[in-house]
GROMACS .gro file of C-alpha atoms in nm:
model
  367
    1UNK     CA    1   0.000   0.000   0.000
    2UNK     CA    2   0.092   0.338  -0.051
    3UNK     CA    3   0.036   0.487   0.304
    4UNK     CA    4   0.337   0.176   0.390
    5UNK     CA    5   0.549   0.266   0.130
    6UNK     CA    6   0.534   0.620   0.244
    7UNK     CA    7   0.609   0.529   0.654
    8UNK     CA    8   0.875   0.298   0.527
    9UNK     CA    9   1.050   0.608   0.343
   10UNK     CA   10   0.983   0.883   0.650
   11UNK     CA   11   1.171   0.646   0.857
   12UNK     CA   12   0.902   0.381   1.021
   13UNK     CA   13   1.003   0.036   1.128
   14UNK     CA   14   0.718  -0.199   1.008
   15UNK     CA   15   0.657  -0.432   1.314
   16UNK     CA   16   0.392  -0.716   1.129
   17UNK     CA   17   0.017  -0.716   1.062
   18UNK     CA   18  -0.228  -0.717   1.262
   19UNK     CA   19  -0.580  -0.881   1.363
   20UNK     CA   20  -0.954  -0.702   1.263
   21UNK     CA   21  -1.284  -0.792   1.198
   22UNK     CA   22  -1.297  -1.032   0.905
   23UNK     CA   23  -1.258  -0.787   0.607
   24UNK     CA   24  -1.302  -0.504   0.799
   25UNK     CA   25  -1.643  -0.594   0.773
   26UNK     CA   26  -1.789  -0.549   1.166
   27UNK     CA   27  -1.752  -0.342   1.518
   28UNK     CA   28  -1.601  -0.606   1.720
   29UNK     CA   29  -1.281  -0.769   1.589
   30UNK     CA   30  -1.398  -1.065   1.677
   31UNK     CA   31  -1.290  -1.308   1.394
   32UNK     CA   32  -1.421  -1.647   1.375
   33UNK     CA   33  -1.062  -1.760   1.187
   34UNK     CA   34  -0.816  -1.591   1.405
   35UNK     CA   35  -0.998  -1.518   1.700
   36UNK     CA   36  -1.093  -1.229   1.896
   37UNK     CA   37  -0.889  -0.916   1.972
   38UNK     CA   38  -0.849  -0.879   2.367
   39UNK     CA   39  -0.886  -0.513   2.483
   40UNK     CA   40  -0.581  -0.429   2.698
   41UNK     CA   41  -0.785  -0.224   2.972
   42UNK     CA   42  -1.028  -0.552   3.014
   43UNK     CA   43  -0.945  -0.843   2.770
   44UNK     CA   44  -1.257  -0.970   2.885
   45UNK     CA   45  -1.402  -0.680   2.654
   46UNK     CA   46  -1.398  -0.598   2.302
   47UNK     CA   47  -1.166  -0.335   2.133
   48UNK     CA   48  -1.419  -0.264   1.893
   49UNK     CA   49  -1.332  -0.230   1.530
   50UNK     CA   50  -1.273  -0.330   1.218
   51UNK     CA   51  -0.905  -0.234   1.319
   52UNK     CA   52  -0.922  -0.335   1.647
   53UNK     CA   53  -0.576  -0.516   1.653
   54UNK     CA   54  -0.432  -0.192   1.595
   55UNK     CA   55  -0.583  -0.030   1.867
   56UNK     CA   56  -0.517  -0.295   2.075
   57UNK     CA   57  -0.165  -0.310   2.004
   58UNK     CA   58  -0.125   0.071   2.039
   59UNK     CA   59  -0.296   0.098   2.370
   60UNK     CA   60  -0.089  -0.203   2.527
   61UNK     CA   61   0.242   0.002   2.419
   62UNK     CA   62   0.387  -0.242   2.151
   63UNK     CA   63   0.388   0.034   1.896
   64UNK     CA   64   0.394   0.425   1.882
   65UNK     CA   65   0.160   0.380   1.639
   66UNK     CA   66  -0.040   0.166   1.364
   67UNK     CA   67  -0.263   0.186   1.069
   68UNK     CA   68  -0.668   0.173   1.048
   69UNK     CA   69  -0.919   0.158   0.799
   70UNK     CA   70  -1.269   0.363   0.877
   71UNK     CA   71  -1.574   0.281   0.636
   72UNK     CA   72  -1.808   0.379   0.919
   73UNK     CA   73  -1.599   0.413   1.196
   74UNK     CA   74  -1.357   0.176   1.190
   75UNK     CA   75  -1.053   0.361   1.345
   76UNK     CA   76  -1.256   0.587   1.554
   77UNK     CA   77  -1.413   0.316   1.724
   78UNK     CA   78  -1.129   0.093   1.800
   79UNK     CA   79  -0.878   0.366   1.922
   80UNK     CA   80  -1.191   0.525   2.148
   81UNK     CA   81  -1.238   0.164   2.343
   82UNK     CA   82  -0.916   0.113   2.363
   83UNK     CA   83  -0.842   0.499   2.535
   84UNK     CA   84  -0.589   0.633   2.219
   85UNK     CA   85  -0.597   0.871   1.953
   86UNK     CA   86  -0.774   0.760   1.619
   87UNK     CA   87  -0.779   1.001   1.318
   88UNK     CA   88  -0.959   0.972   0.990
   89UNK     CA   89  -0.885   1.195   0.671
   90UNK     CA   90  -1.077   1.370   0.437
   91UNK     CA   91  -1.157   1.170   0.200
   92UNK     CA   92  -0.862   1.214  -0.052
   93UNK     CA   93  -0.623   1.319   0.152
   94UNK     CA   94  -0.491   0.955   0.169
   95UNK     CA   95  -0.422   0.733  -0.069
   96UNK     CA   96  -0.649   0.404  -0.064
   97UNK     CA   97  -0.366   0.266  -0.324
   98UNK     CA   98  -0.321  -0.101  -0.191
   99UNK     CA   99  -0.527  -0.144   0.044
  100UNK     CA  100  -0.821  -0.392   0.049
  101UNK     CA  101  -1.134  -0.229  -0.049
  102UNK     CA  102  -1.489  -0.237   0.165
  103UNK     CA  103  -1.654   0.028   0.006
  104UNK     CA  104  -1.498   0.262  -0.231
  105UNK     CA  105  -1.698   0.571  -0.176
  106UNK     CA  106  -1.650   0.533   0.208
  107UNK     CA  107  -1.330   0.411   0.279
  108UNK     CA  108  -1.028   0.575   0.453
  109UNK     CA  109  -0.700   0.538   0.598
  110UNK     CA  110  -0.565   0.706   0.861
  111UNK     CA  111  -0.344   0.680   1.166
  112UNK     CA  112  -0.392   0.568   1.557
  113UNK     CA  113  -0.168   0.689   1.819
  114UNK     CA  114  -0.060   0.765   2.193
  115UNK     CA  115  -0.098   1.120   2.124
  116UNK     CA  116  -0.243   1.366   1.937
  117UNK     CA  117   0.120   1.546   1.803
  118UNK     CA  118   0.232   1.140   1.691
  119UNK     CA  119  -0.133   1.153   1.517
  120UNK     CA  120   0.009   1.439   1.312
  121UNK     CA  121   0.363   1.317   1.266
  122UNK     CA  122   0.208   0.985   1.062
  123UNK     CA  123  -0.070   1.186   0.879
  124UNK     CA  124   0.260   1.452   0.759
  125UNK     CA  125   0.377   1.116   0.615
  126UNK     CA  126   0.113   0.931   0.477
  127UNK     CA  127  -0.046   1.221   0.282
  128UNK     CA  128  -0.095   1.381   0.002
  129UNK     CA  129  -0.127   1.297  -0.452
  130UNK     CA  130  -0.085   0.938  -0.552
  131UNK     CA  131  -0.073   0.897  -0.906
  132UNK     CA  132  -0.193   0.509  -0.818
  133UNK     CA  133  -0.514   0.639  -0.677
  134UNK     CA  134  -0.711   0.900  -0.845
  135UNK     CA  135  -0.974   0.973  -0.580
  136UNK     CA  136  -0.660   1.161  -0.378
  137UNK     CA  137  -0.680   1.549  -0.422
  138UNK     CA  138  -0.341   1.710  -0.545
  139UNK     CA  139  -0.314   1.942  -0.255
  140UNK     CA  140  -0.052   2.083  -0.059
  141UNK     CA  141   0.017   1.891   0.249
  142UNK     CA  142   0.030   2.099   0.512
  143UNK     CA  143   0.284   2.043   0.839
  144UNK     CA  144   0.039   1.941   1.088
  145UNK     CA  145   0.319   1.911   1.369
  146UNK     CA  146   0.295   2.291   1.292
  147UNK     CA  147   0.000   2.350   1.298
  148UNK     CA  148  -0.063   2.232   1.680
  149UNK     CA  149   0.126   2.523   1.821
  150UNK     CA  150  -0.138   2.808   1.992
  151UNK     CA  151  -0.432   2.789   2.173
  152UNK     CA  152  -0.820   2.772   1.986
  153UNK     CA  153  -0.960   3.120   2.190
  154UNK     CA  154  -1.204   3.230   1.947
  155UNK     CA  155  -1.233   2.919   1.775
  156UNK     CA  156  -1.654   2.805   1.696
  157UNK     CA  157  -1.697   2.498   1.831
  158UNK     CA  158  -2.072   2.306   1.716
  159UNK     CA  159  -2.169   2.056   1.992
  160UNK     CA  160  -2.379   1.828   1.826
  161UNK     CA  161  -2.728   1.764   2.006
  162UNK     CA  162  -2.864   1.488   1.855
  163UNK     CA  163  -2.578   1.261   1.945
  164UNK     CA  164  -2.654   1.260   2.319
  165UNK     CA  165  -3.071   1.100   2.262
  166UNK     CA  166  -2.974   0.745   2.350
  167UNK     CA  167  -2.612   0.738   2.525
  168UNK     CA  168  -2.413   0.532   2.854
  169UNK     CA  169  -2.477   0.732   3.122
  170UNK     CA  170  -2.084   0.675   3.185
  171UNK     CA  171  -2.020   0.823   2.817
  172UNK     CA  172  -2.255   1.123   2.837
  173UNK     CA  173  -2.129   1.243   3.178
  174UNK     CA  174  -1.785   1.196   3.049
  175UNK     CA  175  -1.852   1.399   2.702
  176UNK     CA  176  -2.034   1.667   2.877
  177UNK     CA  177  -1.722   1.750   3.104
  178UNK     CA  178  -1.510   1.759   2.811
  179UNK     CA  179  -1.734   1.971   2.647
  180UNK     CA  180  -1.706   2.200   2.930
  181UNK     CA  181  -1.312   2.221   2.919
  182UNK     CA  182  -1.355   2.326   2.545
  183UNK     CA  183  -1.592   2.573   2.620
  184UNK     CA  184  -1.352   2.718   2.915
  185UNK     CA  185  -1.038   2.718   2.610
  186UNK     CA  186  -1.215   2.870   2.301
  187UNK     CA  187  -1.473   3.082   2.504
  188UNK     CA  188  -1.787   2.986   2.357
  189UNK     CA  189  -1.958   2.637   2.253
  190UNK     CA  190  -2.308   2.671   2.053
  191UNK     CA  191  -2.559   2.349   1.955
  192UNK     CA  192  -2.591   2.228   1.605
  193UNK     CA  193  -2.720   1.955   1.398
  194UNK     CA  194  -2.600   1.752   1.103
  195UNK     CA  195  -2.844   1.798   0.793
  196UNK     CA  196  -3.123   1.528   0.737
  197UNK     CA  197  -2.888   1.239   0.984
  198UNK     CA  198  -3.169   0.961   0.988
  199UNK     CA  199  -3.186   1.030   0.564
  200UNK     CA  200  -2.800   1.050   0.561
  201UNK     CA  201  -2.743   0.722   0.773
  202UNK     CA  202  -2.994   0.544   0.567
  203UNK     CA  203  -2.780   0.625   0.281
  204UNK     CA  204  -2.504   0.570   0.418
  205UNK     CA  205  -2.606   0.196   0.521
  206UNK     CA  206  -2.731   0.163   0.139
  207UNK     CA  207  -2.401   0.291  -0.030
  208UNK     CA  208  -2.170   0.048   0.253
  209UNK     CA  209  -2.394  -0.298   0.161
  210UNK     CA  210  -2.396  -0.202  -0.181
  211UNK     CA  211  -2.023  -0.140  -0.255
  212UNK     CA  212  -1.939  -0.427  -0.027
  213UNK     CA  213  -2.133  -0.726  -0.177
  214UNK     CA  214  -2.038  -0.526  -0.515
  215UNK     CA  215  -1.671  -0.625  -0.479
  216UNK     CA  216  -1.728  -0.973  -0.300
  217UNK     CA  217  -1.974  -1.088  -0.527
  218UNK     CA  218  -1.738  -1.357  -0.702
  219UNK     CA  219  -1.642  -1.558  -0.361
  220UNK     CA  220  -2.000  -1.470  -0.219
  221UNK     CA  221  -2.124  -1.740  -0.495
  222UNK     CA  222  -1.873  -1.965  -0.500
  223UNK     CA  223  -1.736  -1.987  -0.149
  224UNK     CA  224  -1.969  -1.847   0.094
  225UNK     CA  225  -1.890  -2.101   0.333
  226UNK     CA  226  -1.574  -1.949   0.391
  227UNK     CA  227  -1.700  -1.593   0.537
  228UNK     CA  228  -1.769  -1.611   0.882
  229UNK     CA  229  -2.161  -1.621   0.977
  230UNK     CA  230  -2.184  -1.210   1.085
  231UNK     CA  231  -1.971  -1.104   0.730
  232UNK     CA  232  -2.197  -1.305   0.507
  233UNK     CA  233  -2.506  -1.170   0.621
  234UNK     CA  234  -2.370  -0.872   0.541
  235UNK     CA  235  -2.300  -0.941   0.224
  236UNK     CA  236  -2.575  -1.096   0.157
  237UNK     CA  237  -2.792  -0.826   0.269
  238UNK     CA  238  -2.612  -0.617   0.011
  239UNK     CA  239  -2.763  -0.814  -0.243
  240UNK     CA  240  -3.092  -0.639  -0.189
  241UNK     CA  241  -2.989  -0.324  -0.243
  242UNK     CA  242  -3.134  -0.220  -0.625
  243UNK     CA  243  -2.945  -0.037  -0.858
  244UNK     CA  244  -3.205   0.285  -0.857
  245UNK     CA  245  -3.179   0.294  -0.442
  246UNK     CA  246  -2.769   0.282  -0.489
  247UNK     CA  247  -2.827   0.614  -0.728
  248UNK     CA  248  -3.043   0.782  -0.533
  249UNK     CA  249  -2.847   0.731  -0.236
  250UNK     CA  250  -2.550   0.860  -0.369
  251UNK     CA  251  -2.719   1.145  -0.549
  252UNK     CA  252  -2.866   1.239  -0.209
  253UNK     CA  253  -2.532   1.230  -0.070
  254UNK     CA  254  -2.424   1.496  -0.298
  255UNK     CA  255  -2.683   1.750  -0.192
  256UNK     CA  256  -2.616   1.641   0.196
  257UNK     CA  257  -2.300   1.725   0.180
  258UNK     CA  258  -2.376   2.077   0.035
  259UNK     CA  259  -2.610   2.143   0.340
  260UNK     CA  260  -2.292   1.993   0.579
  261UNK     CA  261  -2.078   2.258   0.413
  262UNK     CA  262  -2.345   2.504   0.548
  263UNK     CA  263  -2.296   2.437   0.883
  264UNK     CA  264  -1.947   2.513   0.902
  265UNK     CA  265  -2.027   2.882   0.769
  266UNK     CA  266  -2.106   2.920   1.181
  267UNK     CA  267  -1.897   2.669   1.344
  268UNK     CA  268  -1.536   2.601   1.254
  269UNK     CA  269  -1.514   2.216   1.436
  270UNK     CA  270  -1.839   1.983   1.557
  271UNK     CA  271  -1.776   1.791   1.838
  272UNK     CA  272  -1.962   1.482   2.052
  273UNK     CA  273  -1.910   1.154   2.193
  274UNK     CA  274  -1.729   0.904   1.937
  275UNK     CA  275  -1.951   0.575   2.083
  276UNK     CA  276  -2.257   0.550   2.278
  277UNK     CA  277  -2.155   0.301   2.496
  278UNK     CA  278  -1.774   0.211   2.614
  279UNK     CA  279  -1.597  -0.129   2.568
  280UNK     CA  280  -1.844  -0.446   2.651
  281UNK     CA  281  -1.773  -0.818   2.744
  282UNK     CA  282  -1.777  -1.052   2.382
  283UNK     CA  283  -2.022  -1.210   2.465
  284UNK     CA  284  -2.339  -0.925   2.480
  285UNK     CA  285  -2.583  -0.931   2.198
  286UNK     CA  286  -2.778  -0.629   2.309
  287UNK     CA  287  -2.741  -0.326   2.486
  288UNK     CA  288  -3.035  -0.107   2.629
  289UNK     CA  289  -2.982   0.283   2.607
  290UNK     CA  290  -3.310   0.558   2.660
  291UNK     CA  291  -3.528   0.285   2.690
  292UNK     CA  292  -3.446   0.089   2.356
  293UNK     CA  293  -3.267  -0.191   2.262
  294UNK     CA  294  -3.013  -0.264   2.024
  295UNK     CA  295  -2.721  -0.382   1.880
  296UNK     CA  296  -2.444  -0.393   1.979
  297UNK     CA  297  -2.293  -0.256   1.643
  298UNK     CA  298  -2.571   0.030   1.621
  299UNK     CA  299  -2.419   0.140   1.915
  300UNK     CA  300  -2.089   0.167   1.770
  301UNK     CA  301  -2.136   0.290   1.472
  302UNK     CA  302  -2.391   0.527   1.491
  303UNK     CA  303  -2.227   0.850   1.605
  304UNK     CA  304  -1.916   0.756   1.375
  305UNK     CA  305  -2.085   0.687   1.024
  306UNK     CA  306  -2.201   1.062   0.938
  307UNK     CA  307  -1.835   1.131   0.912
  308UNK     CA  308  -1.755   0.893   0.623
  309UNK     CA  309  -2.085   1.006   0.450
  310UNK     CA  310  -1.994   1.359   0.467
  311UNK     CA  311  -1.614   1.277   0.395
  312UNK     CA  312  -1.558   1.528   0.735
  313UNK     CA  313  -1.199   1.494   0.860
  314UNK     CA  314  -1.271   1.362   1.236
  315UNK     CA  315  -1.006   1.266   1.523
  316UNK     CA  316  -1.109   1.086   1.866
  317UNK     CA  317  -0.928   1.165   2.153
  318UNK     CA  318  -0.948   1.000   2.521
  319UNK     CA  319  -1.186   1.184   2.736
  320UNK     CA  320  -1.227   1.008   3.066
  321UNK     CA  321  -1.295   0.624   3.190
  322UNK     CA  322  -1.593   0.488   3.302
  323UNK     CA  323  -1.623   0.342   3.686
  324UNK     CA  324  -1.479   0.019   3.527
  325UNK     CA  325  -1.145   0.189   3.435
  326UNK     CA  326  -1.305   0.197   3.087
  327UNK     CA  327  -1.166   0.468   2.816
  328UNK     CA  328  -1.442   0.688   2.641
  329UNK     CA  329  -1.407   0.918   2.375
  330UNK     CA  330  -1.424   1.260   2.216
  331UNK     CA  331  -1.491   1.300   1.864
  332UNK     CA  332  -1.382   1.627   1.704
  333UNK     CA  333  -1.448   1.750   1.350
  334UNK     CA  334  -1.388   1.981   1.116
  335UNK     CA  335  -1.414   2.100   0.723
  336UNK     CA  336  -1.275   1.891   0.392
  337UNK     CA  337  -0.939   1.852   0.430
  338UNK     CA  338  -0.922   2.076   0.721
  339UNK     CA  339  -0.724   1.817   0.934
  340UNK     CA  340  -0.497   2.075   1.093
  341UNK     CA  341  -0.771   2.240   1.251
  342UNK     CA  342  -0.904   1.934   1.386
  343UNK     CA  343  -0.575   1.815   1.496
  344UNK     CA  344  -0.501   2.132   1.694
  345UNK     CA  345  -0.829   2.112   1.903
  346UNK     CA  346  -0.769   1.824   1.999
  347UNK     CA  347  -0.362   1.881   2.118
  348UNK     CA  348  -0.525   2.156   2.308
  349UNK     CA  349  -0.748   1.961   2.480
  350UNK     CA  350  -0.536   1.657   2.526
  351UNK     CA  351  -0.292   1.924   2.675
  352UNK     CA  352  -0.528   2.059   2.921
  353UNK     CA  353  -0.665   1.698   3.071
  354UNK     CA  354  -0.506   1.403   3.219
  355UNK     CA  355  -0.666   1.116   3.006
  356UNK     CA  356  -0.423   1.014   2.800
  357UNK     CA  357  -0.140   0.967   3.047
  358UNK     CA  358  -0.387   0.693   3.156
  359UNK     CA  359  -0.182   0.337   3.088
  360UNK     CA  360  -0.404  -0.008   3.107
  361UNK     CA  361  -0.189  -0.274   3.336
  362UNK     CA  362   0.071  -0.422   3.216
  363UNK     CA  363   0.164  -0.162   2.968
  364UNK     CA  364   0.462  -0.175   2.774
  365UNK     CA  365   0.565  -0.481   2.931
  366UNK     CA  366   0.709  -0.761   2.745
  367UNK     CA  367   0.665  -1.126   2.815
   0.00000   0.00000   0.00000
């Protein structure tokens, strides 16, 4: 891939691969073929996912750093659970050249971290034109290390409402305070909502099956026994989706995204909690939040996915544990290809609260 070939030549030691949900296909990392990803603060729990291995492997201290993939969330997730720093790109900001495709329109690649300031470092490296990938803007790449230097008084910062109907008590307290620390640095925090987000995540959900089943079609018919039980449904269920509703969703897309860029004419970053609940034992099926049950995976997934519709840049950053010693996050986001911005919210507010000097046991150590 190019985003490896780039590390490799800015000086990164490639440790090995890692484990994920089967195709990056899922929420939990729990893979029926090489079993599931332990979360280092519980490893009774789930890291969540599709790149849960990496956040895994970052939070326990075996790396400074790893790769992700996020169709719908699958970085933010991950490095939220597991108490790090998980950034995705605009989309087109980083080359998809290489790496395994779930949905074309969707996908992203991005880095997750200790800290913020390493987020930047890898993003400085991994961006920017690929002649091997023609969905990646030719634009400058600015120095994001840089760009984290000074404070954000002044800065318009959009709390998003919506995103606190049906949360973990744990989570919502935790959000809130954060909230309040960002208010207290930039002076000012004002309520706003994402255009049409029931229409958008219905769209969303069409374009993902769609694009999915799309490229797996050939080994859906011939070796279906192969996928584990959760992926093939999937995929299957992507068989359903018609050629008109595929259009229409991404035509609706299109003028979604044209409201979205209204939003930032009065806010310059959107922030909220990245997951609705925190890390949860392997074994749940459902969770119950505001009085309605669902699953697990909705609950992951559904304050992260808007972000890959929209094509927002978006970073997670720890912002407090749960009773349990559990990590929760903070998602923070910002305009196309407006990373910097994003990036230097979040240094400030990393700078200005303890979480992510939080270690889980054990850390670092080696066997």
């Amino acid at each position: 891939a190019t985003v490896v070939t780039r590390l490799k030549q800015a000086g990164a030691v490639i440790i090995g691969k890692l484990n994920l949900h089967e195709f990056a296909y899922g929420a939990t990392s729990t893979s029926p073929h090489f079993g599931a990803v332990r979360n280092p603060w519980d490893t009774a729990r789930i890291t969540g996912g599709s790149s849960g291995g990496s956040g895994a492997a970052v939070a326990a201290g075996l790396c400074y750093g790893a790769l992700g993939s996020d169709t719908g969330g699958s970085i933010r997730i991950p490095a939220c659970l597991c108490g790090i720093v998980g950034l995705k790109p605009t989309y087109g900001r980083v080359s998809l050249h290489g790496v395994f495709p779930l949905s074309w329109s969707l996908d992203h690649v991005g880095p997750m971290t200790r800290t913020v300031r390493d987020a930047a470092i890898l993003l400085g490296a991994m961006a920017g034109h690929d002649p091997h990938d023609e969905t990646v803007r030719d634009l400058a790449v600015p120095d994001y290390t840089a760009a984290l230097i000074g404070n954000i008084t002044g800065l318009r910062v959009g709390v998003l409402t919506d995103a606190f109907a049906r949360l973990d008590s744990e989570v919502e307290s935790a959000v809130r305070a954060a909230i309040t620390v960002l208010e207290g640095l930039c002076g000012a925090v004002r309520p706003v909502a994402l255009p049409h987000d029931e229409q958008a995540m219905a769209a969303a959900f069409a374009i993902l099956c769609a694009e999915a089943t799309a490229y797996h079609e050939p080994t859906l018919k011939t070796r279906p026994e192969d996928y584990g039980a959760d992926v093939r449904l999937r995929l299957e269920q992507g068989l359903s989706v018609t050629g008109v509703e595929y259009v229409k969703a991404q035509r609706l897309r299109t003028v979604l995204m044209s409201e979205c860029a209204e939003v930032f004419q009065d806010v310059d970053v959107l922030v909220g909690p990245t997951t609705a609940i925190p890390a949860i034992p392997a074994d749940v099926q459902t969770v119950t939040l505001g009085g309605q049950t669902e699953d697990p995976r909705s609950a992951l997934t559904r304050l992260t996915r808007l972000y890959n519709f929209f094509s927002l840049p978006v970073v997670t950053v720890p912002c407090g544990f749960t009773a349990a010693g559990l990590p929760i996050g903070l998602q923070i986001a910002g305009r196309p290809f407006d990373e910097a911005t994003v990036l230097r919210v979040a240094h400030v507010y990393e700078a200005n609260t303890p979480w992510h000097a939080r270690k889980p046991t054990g850390y670092g150590v080696r066997d």
